[in-house]
GROMACS .gro file of N, CA and C in nm:
model
  213
    1MET      N    1  -1.249   9.584  -4.893
    1MET     CA    2  -1.204   9.546  -4.781
    1MET      C    3  -1.252   9.422  -4.719
    2ILE      N    4  -1.167   9.354  -4.647
    2ILE     CA    5  -1.198   9.215  -4.604
    2ILE      C    6  -1.221   9.216  -4.439
    3ILE      N    7  -1.343   9.173  -4.409
    3ILE     CA    8  -1.393   9.177  -4.274
    3ILE      C    9  -1.407   9.033  -4.216
    4TYR      N   10  -1.357   9.012  -4.116
    4TYR     CA   11  -1.363   8.885  -4.037
    4TYR      C   12  -1.477   8.869  -3.954
    5THR      N   13  -1.560   8.769  -3.942
    5THR     CA   14  -1.659   8.753  -3.829
    5THR      C   15  -1.580   8.700  -3.707
    6ASP      N   16  -1.620   8.705  -3.595
    6ASP     CA   17  -1.575   8.649  -3.481
    6ASP      C   18  -1.520   8.503  -3.500
    7HIS      N   19  -1.631   8.429  -3.557
    7HIS     CA   20  -1.613   8.305  -3.585
    7HIS      C   21  -1.506   8.260  -3.676
    8ALA      N   22  -1.485   8.332  -3.773
    8ALA     CA   23  -1.378   8.307  -3.880
    8ALA      C   24  -1.258   8.345  -3.819
    9THR      N   25  -1.246   8.448  -3.732
    9THR     CA   26  -1.101   8.461  -3.661
    9THR      C   27  -1.071   8.351  -3.565
   10VAL      N   28  -1.166   8.304  -3.486
   10VAL     CA   29  -1.145   8.188  -3.395
   10VAL      C   30  -1.085   8.073  -3.487
   11ARG      N   31  -1.174   8.033  -3.577
   11ARG     CA   32  -1.137   7.927  -3.665
   11ARG      C   33  -1.007   7.938  -3.732
   12ALA      N   34  -0.974   8.054  -3.792
   12ALA     CA   35  -0.842   8.062  -3.854
   12ALA      C   36  -0.722   8.038  -3.739
   13THR      N   37  -0.741   8.088  -3.630
   13THR     CA   38  -0.642   8.074  -3.532
   13THR      C   39  -0.627   7.931  -3.473
   14LYS      N   40  -0.731   7.869  -3.463
   14LYS     CA   41  -0.718   7.738  -3.427
   14LYS      C   42  -0.668   7.635  -3.520
   15ARG      N   43  -0.698   7.670  -3.650
   15ARG     CA   44  -0.651   7.592  -3.751
   15ARG      C   45  -0.528   7.631  -3.822
   16PHE      N   46  -0.453   7.734  -3.749
   16PHE     CA   47  -0.335   7.783  -3.790
   16PHE      C   48  -0.339   7.829  -3.942
   17ILE      N   49  -0.447   7.891  -3.970
   17ILE     CA   50  -0.456   7.954  -4.112
   17ILE      C   51  -0.427   8.114  -4.103
   18ARG      N   52  -0.324   8.163  -4.179
   18ARG     CA   53  -0.284   8.291  -4.163
   18ARG      C   54  -0.378   8.367  -4.252
   19LYS      N   55  -0.398   8.519  -4.191
   19LYS     CA   56  -0.486   8.611  -4.279
   19LYS      C   57  -0.442   8.623  -4.414
   20GLU      N   58  -0.319   8.639  -4.436
   20GLU     CA   59  -0.261   8.656  -4.559
   20GLU      C   60  -0.310   8.547  -4.656
   21TRP      N   61  -0.313   8.432  -4.615
   21TRP     CA   62  -0.368   8.317  -4.698
   21TRP      C   63  -0.513   8.328  -4.742
   22VAL      N   64  -0.587   8.368  -4.631
   22VAL     CA   65  -0.724   8.386  -4.659
   22VAL      C   66  -0.737   8.509  -4.758
   23GLU      N   67  -0.684   8.610  -4.739
   23GLU     CA   68  -0.703   8.724  -4.842
   23GLU      C   69  -0.640   8.681  -4.982
   24GLU      N   70  -0.547   8.594  -4.994
   24GLU     CA   71  -0.493   8.545  -5.107
   24GLU      C   72  -0.598   8.454  -5.179
   25ALA      N   73  -0.664   8.392  -5.102
   25ALA     CA   74  -0.763   8.292  -5.156
   25ALA      C   75  -0.889   8.373  -5.219
   26ILE      N   76  -0.909   8.481  -5.127
   26ILE     CA   77  -1.033   8.566  -5.201
   26ILE      C   78  -0.996   8.636  -5.322
   27LYS      N   79  -0.874   8.700  -5.313
   27LYS     CA   80  -0.835   8.775  -5.427
   27LYS      C   81  -0.791   8.706  -5.554
   28ASN      N   82  -0.737   8.584  -5.529
   28ASN     CA   83  -0.664   8.507  -5.637
   28ASN      C   84  -0.703   8.364  -5.604
   29PRO      N   85  -0.835   8.319  -5.619
   29PRO     CA   86  -0.845   8.174  -5.585
   29PRO      C   87  -0.818   8.076  -5.700
   30ASP      N   88  -0.775   7.962  -5.669
   30ASP     CA   89  -0.765   7.855  -5.769
   30ASP      C   90  -0.906   7.817  -5.822
   31ILE      N   91  -1.006   7.809  -5.724
   31ILE     CA   92  -1.148   7.762  -5.751
   31ILE      C   93  -1.228   7.847  -5.683
   32ARG      N   94  -1.339   7.908  -5.743
   32ARG     CA   95  -1.437   7.974  -5.670
   32ARG      C   96  -1.584   7.926  -5.712
   33ILE      N   97  -1.659   7.876  -5.600
   33ILE     CA   98  -1.777   7.810  -5.602
   33ILE      C   99  -1.897   7.878  -5.538
   34ASP      N  100  -2.003   7.873  -5.597
   34ASP     CA  101  -2.128   7.935  -5.530
   34ASP      C  102  -2.164   7.834  -5.430
   35ALA      N  103  -2.175   7.877  -5.305
   35ALA     CA  104  -2.219   7.785  -5.180
   35ALA      C  105  -2.354   7.826  -5.131
   36LYS      N  106  -2.400   7.754  -5.030
   36LYS     CA  107  -2.539   7.760  -4.988
   36LYS      C  108  -2.568   7.913  -4.938
   37TYR      N  109  -2.687   7.965  -4.937
   37TYR     CA  110  -2.739   8.095  -4.886
   37TYR      C  111  -2.679   8.203  -4.946
   38GLY      N  112  -2.641   8.198  -5.064
   38GLY     CA  113  -2.576   8.316  -5.136
   38GLY      C  114  -2.442   8.351  -5.111
   39ARG      N  115  -2.359   8.244  -5.036
   39ARG     CA  116  -2.226   8.243  -4.996
   39ARG      C  117  -2.143   8.213  -5.106
   40LYS      N  118  -2.029   8.228  -5.106
   40LYS     CA  119  -1.918   8.194  -5.196
   40LYS      C  120  -1.800   8.112  -5.128
   41GLN      N  121  -1.740   8.012  -5.187
   41GLN     CA  122  -1.625   7.949  -5.147
   41GLN      C  123  -1.514   7.963  -5.231
   42ALA      N  124  -1.399   8.009  -5.184
   42ALA     CA  125  -1.264   8.031  -5.240
   42ALA      C  126  -1.187   7.937  -5.195
   43ILE      N  127  -1.122   7.877  -5.288
   43ILE     CA  128  -1.015   7.752  -5.249
   43ILE      C  129  -0.884   7.790  -5.309
   44LYS      N  130  -0.783   7.785  -5.227
   44LYS     CA  131  -0.631   7.821  -5.285
   44LYS      C  132  -0.545   7.729  -5.211
   45LYS      N  133  -0.457   7.677  -5.301
   45LYS     CA  134  -0.347   7.584  -5.260
   45LYS      C  135  -0.232   7.676  -5.199
   46ILE      N  136  -0.214   7.627  -5.078
   46ILE     CA  137  -0.118   7.684  -5.005
   46ILE      C  138  -0.022   7.573  -4.933
   47ASN      N  139   0.108   7.587  -4.964
   47ASN     CA  140   0.199   7.495  -4.904
   47ASN      C  141   0.148   7.341  -4.922
   48GLU      N  142   0.101   7.303  -5.039
   48GLU     CA  143   0.069   7.158  -5.055
   48GLU      C  144  -0.069   7.133  -5.000
   49LYS      N  145  -0.131   7.231  -4.937
   49LYS     CA  146  -0.271   7.198  -4.879
   49LYS      C  147  -0.366   7.288  -4.947
   50GLU      N  148  -0.497   7.280  -4.939
   50GLU     CA  149  -0.595   7.364  -4.981
   50GLU      C  150  -0.658   7.435  -4.864
   51VAL      N  151  -0.669   7.564  -4.876
   51VAL     CA  152  -0.747   7.646  -4.779
   51VAL      C  153  -0.869   7.689  -4.837
   52SER      N  154  -0.974   7.675  -4.757
   52SER     CA  155  -1.118   7.717  -4.807
   52SER      C  156  -1.163   7.823  -4.719
   53VAL      N  157  -1.210   7.920  -4.797
   53VAL     CA  158  -1.282   8.055  -4.736
   53VAL      C  159  -1.423   8.061  -4.765
   54ILE      N  160  -1.509   8.059  -4.677
   54ILE     CA  161  -1.651   8.080  -4.709
   54ILE      C  162  -1.677   8.226  -4.659
   55TYR      N  163  -1.728   8.294  -4.764
   55TYR     CA  164  -1.756   8.446  -4.742
   55TYR      C  165  -1.878   8.482  -4.821
   56ILE      N  166  -1.913   8.621  -4.785
   56ILE     CA  167  -2.017   8.694  -4.853
   56ILE      C  168  -1.972   8.819  -4.917
   57GLU      N  169  -2.009   8.840  -5.035
   57GLU     CA  170  -1.959   8.956  -5.098
   57GLU      C  171  -2.063   9.073  -5.082
   58GLN      N  172  -2.037   9.195  -5.027
   58GLN     CA  173  -2.146   9.296  -4.987
   58GLN      C  174  -2.088   9.429  -5.024
   59SER      N  175  -2.143   9.483  -5.133
   59SER     CA  176  -2.090   9.606  -5.202
   59SER      C  177  -1.936   9.568  -5.242
   60SER      N  178  -1.835   9.632  -5.172
   60SER     CA  179  -1.702   9.626  -5.216
   60SER      C  180  -1.634   9.560  -5.104
   61ASN      N  181  -1.717   9.485  -5.003
   61ASN     CA  182  -1.659   9.421  -4.896
   61ASN      C  183  -1.670   9.277  -4.901
   62PHE      N  184  -1.583   9.207  -4.839
   62PHE     CA  185  -1.578   9.060  -4.843
   62PHE      C  186  -1.599   9.024  -4.681
   63ILE      N  187  -1.698   8.964  -4.640
   63ILE     CA  188  -1.712   8.931  -4.491
   63ILE      C  189  -1.700   8.773  -4.497
   64VAL      N  190  -1.589   8.748  -4.427
   64VAL     CA  191  -1.554   8.600  -4.418
   64VAL      C  192  -1.625   8.540  -4.297
   65ILE      N  193  -1.687   8.421  -4.345
   65ILE     CA  194  -1.765   8.362  -4.253
   65ILE      C  195  -1.699   8.254  -4.165
   66THR      N  196  -1.628   8.163  -4.241
   66THR     CA  197  -1.515   8.075  -4.180
   66THR      C  198  -1.417   8.022  -4.273
   67VAL      N  199  -1.333   7.955  -4.220
   67VAL     CA  200  -1.203   7.913  -4.304
   67VAL      C  201  -1.172   7.769  -4.250
   68PHE      N  202  -1.128   7.694  -4.344
   68PHE     CA  203  -1.076   7.561  -4.312
   68PHE      C  204  -0.996   7.504  -4.398
   69TRP      N  205  -0.928   7.398  -4.363
   69TRP     CA  206  -0.828   7.330  -4.464
   69TRP      C  207  -0.913   7.229  -4.544
   70GLY      N  208  -0.896   7.206  -4.667
   70GLY     CA  209  -0.971   7.116  -4.763
   70GLY      C  210  -1.077   7.185  -4.829
   71ARG      N  211  -1.161   7.096  -4.904
   71ARG     CA  212  -1.267   7.147  -4.963
   71ARG      C  213  -1.396   7.131  -4.890
   0.00000   0.00000   0.00000
């Protein structure tokens, strides 16, 4: 299950990043990087741009912390 923090929801809305793009980045990333504080970063090319998703994997859940364009 993919769970969005309030922060991630606000950022996705303000940055015009669709939830289906976030989910695609998590499920099928072009690049996956270990980030700070035990988090992961998934990067996926969407319409000539790259979307980045910072998330935590907890049991079978993915908790989305934030999303942004670029790396």
